[in-house]
C-alpha angles and dihedrals in degrees: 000000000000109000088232078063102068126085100219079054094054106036089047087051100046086047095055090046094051078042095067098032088049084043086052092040095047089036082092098049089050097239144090140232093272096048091051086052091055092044091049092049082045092049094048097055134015145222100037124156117221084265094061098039086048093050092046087048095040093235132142117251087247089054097049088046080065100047096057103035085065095046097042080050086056098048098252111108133028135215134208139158116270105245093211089052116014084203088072128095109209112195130198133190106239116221083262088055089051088044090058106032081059087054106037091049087055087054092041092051096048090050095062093041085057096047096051095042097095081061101057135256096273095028089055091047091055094043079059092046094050097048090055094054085052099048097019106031085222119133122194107286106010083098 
């Protein structure tokens, strides 16, 4: 079998091409494709300390040291004490952080519409939609 037959080959490959086009689209906004995750999950529910942004994004708490140091060095994010547990880290998008959370997710979105074009409209919507099933277990409508 072809190598340009085999899935790992072609997801990792895909991946690695959205990678670079959503790096080039962000590139204006400062940030990469892991901070504006932090500042979405930030953005959906608030308050959250580093330890449950890093559990809803699957990272490691030294990498989510990282990931907000350098947003809250860019004025995006803020962070303050819990007052019900001064061991926890709340942090809060600024009105910066919501500004560019806004912009960067335009540009985001256009990226991967642009990516899945050549597929088609609707082929590209069900390659999304498989894909969740695989990674999220989620089928249309089980939300």
């Amino acid at each position: 079998m072809p190598l340009e037959a085999r899935l790992g080959y072609l997801l990792k490959h895909a991946q690695q091409r959205l990678t670079r086009a959503s790096a080039e689209a962000l590139a204006p906004f400062g940030v990469d494709g892991h901070e504006l995750a932090v500042l979405a999950v930030l953005a959906a529910e608030y308050p959250l300390s580093q330890v449950e942004v890093a559990g809803r994004l699957g990272v490691d708490r030294t990498t989510m040291v990282a990931l907000v140091d350098g947003l809250e060095d860019h004025g995006l994010v803020e962070r303050r004490r819990s007052p019900q547990d001064r061991r926890k880290n709340i942090v809060e998008l600024t009105a910066a952080g919501h500004d560019c959370l806004r912009q960067a997710e335009l540009a985001r979105r256009e990226t991967e519409r642009r990516f899945l074009a050549p597929l088609g409209e609707e082929a590209g919507a069900a390659l999304v939609r498989a894909l969740r099933v695989l990674v999220v277990g989620v089928r249309e409508g089980e939300e």
